[in-house]
Short mmCIF file of C-alpha atoms in Angstrom, two decimals:
data_model
loop_
_atom_site.label_atom_id
_atom_site.label_comp_id
_atom_site.label_asym_id
_atom_site.label_seq_id
_atom_site.Cartn_x
_atom_site.Cartn_y
_atom_site.Cartn_z
CA MET A 298 -13.78 29.96 -41.48
CA ASN A 299 -12.98 27.02 -39.39
CA TYR A 300 -14.56 27.22 -35.38
CA ASN A 301 -11.42 29.31 -33.94
CA GLN A 302 -11.65 31.59 -36.69
CA THR A 303 -15.57 31.77 -35.54
CA LEU A 304 -14.96 31.99 -32.52
CA GLU A 305 -12.74 34.84 -32.70
CA PHE A 306 -15.11 36.59 -35.06
CA LEU A 307 -18.25 36.50 -32.19
CA PHE A 308 -16.09 36.98 -29.39
CA GLN A 309 -14.35 40.64 -30.93
CA SER A 310 -16.24 41.98 -33.72
CA LEU A 311 -19.97 41.49 -32.27
CA PRO A 312 -20.29 44.38 -29.09
CA ALA A 313 -21.00 41.79 -25.47
CA PHE A 314 -22.32 43.01 -22.01
CA GLU A 315 -20.16 40.80 -20.75
CA THR A 316 -16.68 41.46 -21.95
CA GLN A 317 -17.36 45.21 -22.56
CA GLY A 318 -20.59 46.03 -19.69
CA ALA A 319 -22.21 48.69 -20.47
CA THR A 320 -20.93 49.67 -24.01
CA GLY A 321 -22.00 46.57 -25.54
CA TYR A 322 -25.53 46.62 -24.24
CA LYS A 323 -27.90 46.99 -27.03
CA PRO A 324 -31.37 46.68 -26.17
CA GLY A 325 -34.45 47.22 -28.38
CA LEU A 326 -35.85 44.00 -30.43
CA GLU A 327 -35.53 45.17 -34.01
CA ARG A 328 -32.64 43.66 -35.16
CA ILE A 329 -33.25 40.43 -33.69
CA SER A 330 -36.97 40.78 -35.55
CA ALA A 331 -34.67 41.43 -38.44
CA PHE A 332 -32.84 39.10 -38.67
CA CYS A 333 -35.27 36.41 -37.57
CA ARG A 334 -37.39 36.89 -40.15
CA HIS A 335 -34.33 36.32 -42.53
CA ILE A 336 -33.59 33.21 -41.46
CA GLY A 337 -37.54 32.10 -41.50
CA ASN A 338 -39.23 33.21 -37.53
CA PRO A 339 -37.71 29.69 -36.31
CA GLN A 340 -38.60 30.47 -33.05
CA ARG A 341 -42.20 30.02 -34.19
CA ASN A 342 -41.79 26.33 -34.99
CA PHE A 343 -41.67 24.76 -30.91
CA PHE A 344 -42.93 25.47 -27.84
CA THR A 345 -41.17 28.10 -25.19
CA ILE A 346 -41.36 28.72 -21.95
CA HIS A 347 -39.16 32.16 -21.01
CA VAL A 348 -37.64 32.88 -17.83
CA ALA A 349 -36.35 36.43 -16.05
CA GLY A 350 -35.44 37.07 -13.17
CA THR A 351 -31.91 38.78 -10.85
CA ASN A 352 -30.97 35.37 -9.67
CA GLY A 353 -32.16 31.69 -10.10
CA LYS A 354 -33.15 32.07 -13.89
CA GLY A 355 -30.22 29.61 -14.78
CA SER A 356 -31.56 27.71 -11.90
CA VAL A 357 -35.13 27.59 -12.66
CA ALA A 358 -33.83 27.44 -16.72
CA HIS A 359 -32.17 23.45 -15.85
CA ILE A 360 -35.10 22.00 -13.82
CA ILE A 361 -37.88 22.96 -15.88
CA ALA A 362 -35.91 21.84 -18.14
CA SER A 363 -34.92 18.62 -17.35
CA VAL A 364 -37.93 17.31 -16.10
CA LEU A 365 -38.93 18.13 -19.19
CA GLN A 366 -36.30 15.77 -20.74
CA GLN A 367 -37.56 12.82 -18.41
CA ALA A 368 -40.86 13.66 -19.93
CA GLY A 369 -39.89 12.79 -23.10
CA TYR A 370 -39.94 16.00 -25.67
CA ARG A 371 -36.89 16.58 -27.35
CA THR A 372 -36.39 20.01 -25.25
CA GLY A 373 -33.79 22.91 -26.51
CA LEU A 374 -32.03 24.90 -23.53
CA PHE A 375 -30.46 28.80 -23.90
CA THR A 376 -28.39 29.94 -21.19
CA SER A 377 -26.12 32.88 -20.64
CA PRO A 378 -23.39 33.39 -20.13
CA HIS A 379 -20.94 29.99 -20.73
CA LEU A 380 -18.21 28.91 -17.95
CA ILE A 381 -16.10 27.06 -20.41
CA ASP A 382 -17.18 26.69 -23.83
CA PHE A 383 -19.81 28.96 -25.74
CA ARG A 384 -21.38 25.78 -26.82
CA GLU A 385 -23.43 25.36 -23.61
CA ARG A 386 -25.40 27.72 -24.00
CA ILE A 387 -27.65 26.24 -26.28
CA ARG A 388 -27.87 22.92 -25.70
CA VAL A 389 -30.57 20.13 -27.08
CA ASP A 390 -31.66 17.10 -24.33
CA GLY A 391 -28.94 18.06 -22.32
CA GLU A 392 -26.45 18.03 -25.56
CA MET A 393 -24.01 21.33 -26.65
CA ILE A 394 -24.30 22.63 -29.99
CA PRO A 395 -21.69 20.66 -32.34
CA LYS A 396 -18.86 23.09 -33.23
CA GLN A 397 -19.54 22.71 -36.70
CA LYS A 398 -23.56 24.04 -36.31
CA VAL A 399 -21.71 27.25 -34.77
CA VAL A 400 -19.32 27.15 -38.07
CA ASN A 401 -21.73 26.96 -40.37
CA PHE A 402 -24.72 29.14 -39.20
CA VAL A 403 -21.72 32.81 -39.02
CA ASP A 404 -20.89 31.30 -42.83
CA LYS A 405 -24.10 31.90 -44.03
CA HIS A 406 -25.61 34.92 -42.25
CA HIS A 407 -22.17 36.25 -41.10
CA ASP A 408 -23.63 39.46 -44.26
CA LYS A 409 -26.35 39.39 -42.21
CA MET A 410 -24.82 39.77 -38.46
CA VAL A 411 -22.97 42.45 -40.16
CA GLU A 412 -25.86 44.66 -42.10
CA LEU A 413 -27.30 45.00 -38.76
CA GLU A 414 -24.85 45.42 -36.98
CA LEU A 415 -26.31 42.04 -34.43
CA SER A 416 -25.15 42.23 -30.88
CA PHE A 417 -22.67 38.96 -29.65
CA PHE A 418 -26.12 38.31 -27.46
CA GLU A 419 -28.63 38.90 -30.40
CA MET A 420 -26.55 36.50 -32.75
CA THR A 421 -26.24 33.73 -30.03
CA ALA A 422 -30.19 34.51 -29.33
CA ALA A 423 -31.10 33.55 -32.95
CA MET A 424 -28.62 30.55 -33.23
CA ALA A 425 -29.70 28.47 -30.83
CA PHE A 426 -33.72 29.16 -32.37
CA ASP A 427 -32.17 28.18 -36.00
CA TYR A 428 -30.58 24.99 -33.99
CA PHE A 429 -33.87 24.38 -32.29
CA ALA A 430 -35.81 24.66 -35.66
CA GLN A 431 -33.45 22.03 -36.88
CA SER A 432 -33.26 19.62 -34.22
CA ASP A 433 -36.44 19.29 -34.62
CA VAL A 434 -36.76 20.74 -30.91
CA GLU A 435 -40.43 20.46 -29.12
CA VAL A 436 -40.45 22.50 -26.37
CA ALA A 437 -37.20 24.86 -25.46
CA VAL A 438 -36.57 26.58 -22.24
CA ILE A 439 -35.20 29.87 -22.58
CA GLU A 440 -33.69 32.41 -19.96
CA THR A 441 -33.07 36.08 -20.70
CA GLY A 442 -29.92 37.66 -21.12
CA LEU A 443 -30.32 41.18 -19.22
CA GLY A 444 -33.47 42.18 -18.05
CA GLY A 445 -36.32 41.17 -20.33
CA ARG A 446 -38.71 43.84 -21.95
CA LEU A 447 -35.94 44.73 -24.68
CA ASP A 448 -33.89 41.59 -24.20
CA ALA A 449 -33.62 39.76 -27.51
CA THR A 450 -35.21 36.36 -26.85
CA ASN A 451 -37.88 38.67 -25.76
CA ILE A 452 -39.51 38.01 -29.55
CA ILE A 453 -40.86 34.80 -28.71
CA VAL A 454 -44.42 33.77 -27.63
CA PRO A 455 -43.86 30.94 -24.66
CA ILE A 456 -46.64 29.66 -23.30
CA LEU A 457 -45.39 30.45 -20.03
CA SER A 458 -43.60 33.28 -18.55
CA VAL A 459 -40.88 33.32 -15.04
CA ILE A 460 -39.59 35.41 -12.93
CA THR A 461 -37.45 34.22 -9.99
CA ASN A 462 -37.05 37.97 -8.52
CA ILE A 463 -36.21 41.08 -8.06
CA GLY A 464 -32.61 42.55 -6.94
CA LEU A 465 -30.81 45.51 -7.77
CA GLU A 466 -28.03 44.78 -10.25
CA HIS A 467 -28.00 46.78 -13.64
CA THR A 468 -28.90 49.53 -11.97
CA ALA A 469 -27.83 52.25 -14.91
CA LEU A 470 -29.78 49.64 -17.73
CA LEU A 471 -32.53 48.48 -16.17
CA GLY A 472 -33.06 51.31 -13.27
CA ASP A 473 -31.73 52.18 -9.44
CA THR A 474 -35.18 50.88 -7.96
CA LEU A 475 -37.01 47.47 -7.60
CA PRO A 476 -39.79 48.79 -9.10
CA LYS A 477 -37.98 50.12 -11.78
CA ILE A 478 -36.28 46.54 -12.54
CA ALA A 479 -39.39 44.85 -11.59
CA ARG A 480 -40.97 46.61 -14.88
CA GLU A 481 -37.96 45.62 -16.99
CA LYS A 482 -38.66 42.72 -15.80
CA ALA A 483 -42.20 42.39 -16.61
CA GLY A 484 -41.78 43.81 -19.87
CA ILE A 485 -41.49 38.85 -20.72
CA ILE A 486 -45.12 39.17 -19.50
CA LYS A 487 -46.99 38.54 -22.89
CA LYS A 488 -50.55 38.72 -23.52
CA SER A 489 -53.23 36.21 -21.80
CA ILE A 490 -49.73 34.42 -21.29
CA PRO A 491 -49.41 33.45 -17.64
CA VAL A 492 -46.37 34.30 -15.33
CA ILE A 493 -44.98 32.68 -12.99
CA ILE A 494 -43.73 35.53 -9.67
CA GLY A 495 -40.32 32.93 -7.69
CA GLU A 496 -40.34 34.94 -4.87
CA ALA A 497 -43.39 37.66 -3.72
CA ASP A 498 -42.74 41.24 -2.42
CA PRO A 499 -44.59 43.73 -1.78
CA ARG A 500 -41.87 46.71 -3.15
CA TYR A 501 -42.39 44.99 -6.65
CA ASN A 502 -45.87 42.54 -6.23
CA GLU A 503 -47.54 45.83 -7.55
CA VAL A 504 -45.67 46.48 -11.01
CA PHE A 505 -46.08 42.62 -12.18
CA GLU A 506 -49.48 42.70 -11.05
CA GLN A 507 -50.33 45.77 -13.02
CA ILE A 508 -48.57 44.31 -15.93
CA ALA A 509 -50.65 41.33 -16.11
CA ALA A 510 -53.60 43.01 -16.31
CA ALA A 511 -52.51 45.29 -19.51
CA ASN A 512 -52.42 41.94 -21.11
CA LYS A 513 -54.90 40.25 -19.65
CA SER A 514 -52.33 37.50 -18.51
CA ARG A 515 -52.80 35.73 -14.66
CA VAL A 516 -50.70 36.15 -12.11
CA ILE A 517 -49.08 33.32 -10.28
CA TYR A 518 -47.48 32.87 -7.11
CA ALA A 519 -45.18 30.32 -7.03
CA GLU A 520 -45.11 30.59 -2.41
CA LYS A 521 -48.86 30.01 -3.60
CA GLU A 522 -48.60 27.13 -5.02
CA PHE A 523 -46.30 24.63 -3.32
CA ARG A 524 -44.04 25.12 0.12
CA CYS A 525 -41.57 23.34 1.43
CA GLU A 526 -41.70 22.04 4.58
CA GLU A 527 -38.73 20.12 5.23
CA HIS A 528 -34.80 19.79 3.45
CA HIS A 529 -31.77 18.98 4.32
CA THR A 530 -28.38 17.94 2.18
CA GLU A 531 -27.81 14.47 2.70
CA GLY A 532 -24.19 12.70 0.09
CA ASP A 533 -25.07 14.41 -3.30
CA TYR A 534 -28.72 14.84 -3.03
CA GLN A 535 -30.49 17.89 -1.23
CA HIS A 536 -33.46 15.95 0.26
CA PHE A 537 -37.25 18.32 0.40
CA ARG A 538 -40.89 17.92 1.31
CA LEU A 539 -42.60 19.58 -0.80
CA ARG A 540 -46.86 20.25 -0.75
CA ARG A 541 -49.11 21.01 -3.27
CA THR A 542 -50.71 24.08 -1.19
CA ARG A 543 -53.81 23.15 -3.27
CA ASP A 544 -55.11 19.45 -2.32
CA ASN A 545 -52.43 19.84 0.95
CA ARG A 546 -50.56 17.33 -1.11
CA GLU A 547 -47.53 16.43 0.60
CA PHE A 548 -44.32 13.99 -0.81
CA ASP A 549 -40.67 13.63 -0.71
CA ALA A 550 -37.68 15.06 -4.24
CA GLU A 551 -34.73 14.76 -4.48
CA LEU A 552 -31.96 17.63 -6.77
CA ASP A 553 -28.64 17.23 -7.15
CA LEU A 554 -28.01 20.80 -6.93
CA LYS A 555 -26.47 22.07 -3.60
CA GLY A 556 -26.74 25.40 -1.91
CA GLU A 557 -29.96 26.46 0.36
CA TYR A 558 -30.97 29.07 -2.02
CA GLN A 559 -32.79 25.91 -4.41
CA VAL A 560 -35.34 25.75 -1.66
CA ARG A 561 -36.23 29.03 -3.72
CA ASN A 562 -35.85 27.75 -6.80
CA ILE A 563 -37.73 24.42 -6.94
CA VAL A 564 -40.20 25.78 -5.33
CA THR A 565 -40.41 27.91 -8.52
CA ALA A 566 -39.62 25.43 -10.88
CA SER A 567 -42.02 22.80 -9.38
CA ALA A 568 -44.99 25.53 -10.04
CA ALA A 569 -44.01 26.30 -13.43
CA VAL A 570 -44.07 22.19 -13.62
CA ASP A 571 -47.52 22.09 -12.07
CA PHE A 572 -49.18 24.67 -14.27
CA LEU A 573 -46.87 23.01 -18.04
CA HIS A 574 -49.12 19.66 -17.00
CA GLU A 575 -51.96 21.56 -15.86
CA GLU A 576 -52.61 23.95 -18.67
CA THR A 577 -50.27 23.09 -21.65
CA PRO A 578 -50.61 20.51 -24.13
CA LEU A 579 -47.79 19.23 -22.28
CA THR A 580 -48.29 16.56 -20.48
CA ILE A 581 -45.61 15.49 -17.61
CA SER A 582 -46.07 12.56 -15.03
CA ARG A 583 -44.67 13.46 -11.02
CA ARG A 584 -42.27 9.62 -11.66
CA ALA A 585 -41.06 12.49 -14.73
CA TYR A 586 -40.99 15.62 -12.09
CA LEU A 587 -39.24 13.69 -9.09
CA GLU A 588 -36.87 12.18 -12.31
CA GLY A 589 -36.03 15.35 -13.44
CA LEU A 590 -35.94 17.05 -10.25
CA ARG A 591 -33.39 14.55 -9.00
CA ASN A 592 -30.85 14.18 -12.05
CA ALA A 593 -30.95 18.15 -13.00
CA ALA A 594 -27.49 18.78 -12.95
CA ALA A 595 -26.79 15.56 -14.46
CA ASN A 596 -29.52 15.80 -17.26
CA THR A 597 -28.33 19.78 -18.26
CA SER A 598 -24.56 19.62 -17.21
CA LEU A 599 -25.74 22.65 -15.12
CA MET A 600 -22.10 24.13 -13.71
CA GLY A 601 -20.80 26.82 -10.94
CA ARG A 602 -24.11 26.47 -7.91
CA TRP A 603 -22.69 26.44 -4.72
CA GLN A 604 -20.40 23.59 -6.69
CA LYS A 605 -18.21 20.52 -5.07
CA LEU A 606 -14.09 20.81 -6.13
CA GLY A 607 -12.52 19.41 -3.77
CA ASP A 608 -12.78 17.71 -0.20
CA ALA A 609 -10.17 18.82 2.62
CA PRO A 610 -9.70 21.22 2.53
CA LEU A 611 -14.17 21.64 1.05
CA THR A 612 -13.73 23.32 -2.01
CA ILE A 613 -17.14 25.48 -2.95
CA CYS A 614 -17.89 27.31 -5.82
CA ASP A 615 -20.82 29.67 -6.77
CA THR A 616 -20.96 31.89 -9.08
CA GLY A 617 -23.38 34.32 -7.80
CA HIS A 618 -22.63 38.18 -8.54
CA ASN A 619 -25.07 40.28 -6.82
CA ALA A 620 -26.14 41.67 -3.69
CA HIS A 621 -28.87 39.33 -3.43
CA GLY A 622 -27.12 36.24 -4.38
CA ILE A 623 -23.73 37.57 -2.20
CA ALA A 624 -26.93 37.42 0.55
CA TRP A 625 -27.60 33.69 -0.25
CA VAL A 626 -23.25 32.73 -0.66
CA ALA A 627 -23.12 34.03 2.85
CA GLU A 628 -26.22 32.70 4.20
CA GLN A 629 -24.40 28.98 2.88
CA LEU A 630 -20.77 29.98 3.78
CA ARG A 631 -22.05 30.75 7.93
CA SER A 632 -24.37 27.41 7.62
CA THR A 633 -21.41 24.95 6.47
CA PRO A 634 -18.73 23.13 8.68
CA HIS A 635 -15.53 24.65 9.01
CA ARG A 636 -12.68 25.35 10.74
CA GLU A 637 -11.59 28.65 9.36
CA LEU A 638 -12.57 30.06 5.68
CA TYR A 639 -10.49 31.30 3.14
CA CYS A 640 -12.31 33.11 -0.24
CA VAL A 641 -11.18 33.22 -3.17
CA ILE A 642 -13.25 36.47 -4.96
CA GLY A 643 -12.96 38.25 -7.54
CA PHE A 644 -15.69 41.23 -9.02
CA VAL A 645 -16.13 43.38 -12.22
CA ARG A 646 -15.51 46.69 -12.31
CA ASP A 647 -19.01 48.14 -12.30
CA LYS A 648 -20.90 45.81 -9.23
CA ASP A 649 -22.30 47.83 -6.31
CA LEU A 650 -19.31 46.74 -4.00
CA ALA A 651 -21.15 49.28 -1.25
CA HIS A 652 -23.94 46.73 -1.14
CA ILE A 653 -22.13 43.94 -1.50
CA LEU A 654 -18.84 43.05 0.18
CA PRO A 655 -20.51 44.02 3.93
CA LEU A 656 -22.49 40.67 3.59
CA LEU A 657 -19.10 39.25 3.35
CA PRO A 658 -17.75 37.33 6.26
CA ARG A 659 -15.50 39.22 8.34
CA GLU A 660 -13.84 36.37 9.80
CA ALA A 661 -12.47 34.92 6.15
CA HIS A 662 -9.42 35.54 4.95
CA TYR A 663 -9.78 36.90 1.76
CA LEU A 664 -7.56 36.04 -1.60
CA PHE A 665 -8.23 38.80 -3.45
CA THR A 666 -8.24 37.77 -7.82
CA GLN A 667 -9.25 39.19 -10.66
CA ALA A 668 -10.46 36.97 -14.15
CA ARG A 669 -8.77 37.73 -17.52
CA SER A 670 -11.47 40.58 -18.86
CA GLU A 671 -11.44 43.21 -19.35
CA ARG A 672 -14.33 44.06 -17.09
CA ALA A 673 -12.16 42.60 -14.42
CA LEU A 674 -11.64 45.04 -10.70
CA PRO A 675 -7.77 45.30 -10.30
CA ALA A 676 -7.55 42.63 -7.78
CA ALA A 677 -5.44 45.69 -5.97
CA GLU A 678 -8.13 48.07 -5.61
CA LEU A 679 -11.05 45.46 -4.78
CA ALA A 680 -8.57 44.55 -1.86
CA ALA A 681 -8.38 48.41 -0.68
CA LYS A 682 -11.77 49.09 -1.35
CA ALA A 683 -13.04 45.84 0.61
CA ALA A 684 -10.62 46.44 3.53
CA ILE A 685 -12.84 49.87 4.64
CA TYR A 686 -15.67 46.86 5.45
CA GLY A 687 -13.22 44.61 7.65
CA LEU A 688 -12.63 42.10 4.66
CA GLN A 689 -8.49 41.95 5.07
CA GLY A 690 -6.28 39.54 2.48
CA GLU A 691 -4.30 39.27 0.00
CA ALA A 692 -4.22 40.34 -3.19
CA PHE A 693 -3.42 38.06 -6.12
CA GLY A 694 -3.35 38.92 -9.81
CA GLU A 695 -4.34 35.97 -11.62
CA VAL A 696 -7.00 33.13 -10.24
CA GLY A 697 -4.48 30.42 -10.38
CA GLU A 698 -2.20 31.41 -8.00
CA ALA A 699 -5.01 33.06 -5.44
CA LEU A 700 -6.19 29.69 -5.69
CA LYS A 701 -3.18 27.98 -5.21
CA ARG A 702 -2.27 30.01 -1.89
CA ALA A 703 -5.06 29.57 -0.90
CA ARG A 704 -4.69 25.08 -0.73
CA GLU A 705 -1.59 26.15 1.19
CA LEU A 706 -2.58 27.47 3.68
CA ALA A 707 -6.06 25.74 3.82
CA SER A 708 -6.21 22.48 6.13
CA ALA A 709 -7.98 19.18 5.85
CA GLU A 710 -10.53 21.11 8.33
CA ASP A 711 -10.77 24.39 6.38
CA MET A 712 -12.87 25.89 3.52
CA ILE A 713 -12.10 27.14 0.77
CA PHE A 714 -14.86 29.20 -1.55
CA ILE A 715 -14.12 30.77 -4.98
CA GLY A 716 -16.68 33.39 -6.95
CA GLY A 717 -17.90 36.86 -7.29
CA SER A 718 -17.97 36.48 -10.82
CA THR A 719 -18.98 33.98 -13.71
CA TYR A 720 -15.34 35.15 -14.51
CA VAL A 721 -13.58 34.26 -11.98
CA VAL A 722 -15.58 30.66 -11.36
CA ALA A 723 -15.08 29.83 -15.20
CA GLU A 724 -10.80 29.55 -14.18
CA VAL A 725 -11.25 27.10 -11.52
CA LEU A 726 -13.84 24.80 -12.97
#
């Protein structure tokens, strides 16, 4: 097979949650464990940091990977979903896996994949582990796909686990309360391996404490380790005054990722980096840490996090797609100077819009749309649901049409926002 034929096999022959929803979700570690045994358990050849959470896990994973790269380590990064190119999911030192490596892996292991009935995500995780081992990666940052306990990535034994936060998402699969979802995410906690909790919350802290205690693991709350004392955006960077609480040391840091929600992520990532330097074989200098923050997006090619696409009108996209993430986006929209606001938004069918739509600003003009995905909610149906919550606008069958109309309506002093779904954002990048 050539590369395009390989992608066709991966996307059309393997069950995938991202394209099929719940019917494509195959929880459990039996298949991925058997397949990785078949290919020699490559995930055991390098240190790993495991990152889970409802929101922020992608940003935190990229920030940690950037810092490790700046520290001189050959660094793997496994994330999902991709926005434009499948190979975004698997990177070494910021560079995507070569197309031929994808082809070779699938050609070599095709029969075993079919025999074990691997899901798309299981295959992708195994491909990442194999490529990292072949590439002599020293440390890899591994982001969970969905949940944690039964996620395919959970066959790794990391040197550190990180759980960014807990919000209501995928409730049909992970549970319909925060404690239930926290229990699934906490499934990445391994025996005697510390876990960093990005955002503490009395509604689910006890879940983490109980599971960590059962595994004789230490719980480290990021907010107790680092605090953000000041924060502002200037030019292409966010500027932070951070304080490490154990010695009250303050220092200035810059981050090339936008969005006020990155305050939480930089605190979580800082706690993780501090632990890695102090309590693992890894050595990370203060300079590497600060340069890693400053070049997080540049080093790892992270896209879609409050990303500016243009000026006059200011045009922003963001992949926040659940109630927790949309709340952050709505807060950012309100704090960003503009005259009129035009929102190009679309969602997938299984989103809990009753909790999402009330968070969006009523004063905006909406251009409801749908991405080219089987899971996309039809634009007309979204418009009807949104009207119940006082959100008014027009419906467009294609993202490009909606964005074109927004640009026709907006003046130089206005703002255009594109979001609601990773798939919508992918079509404008």
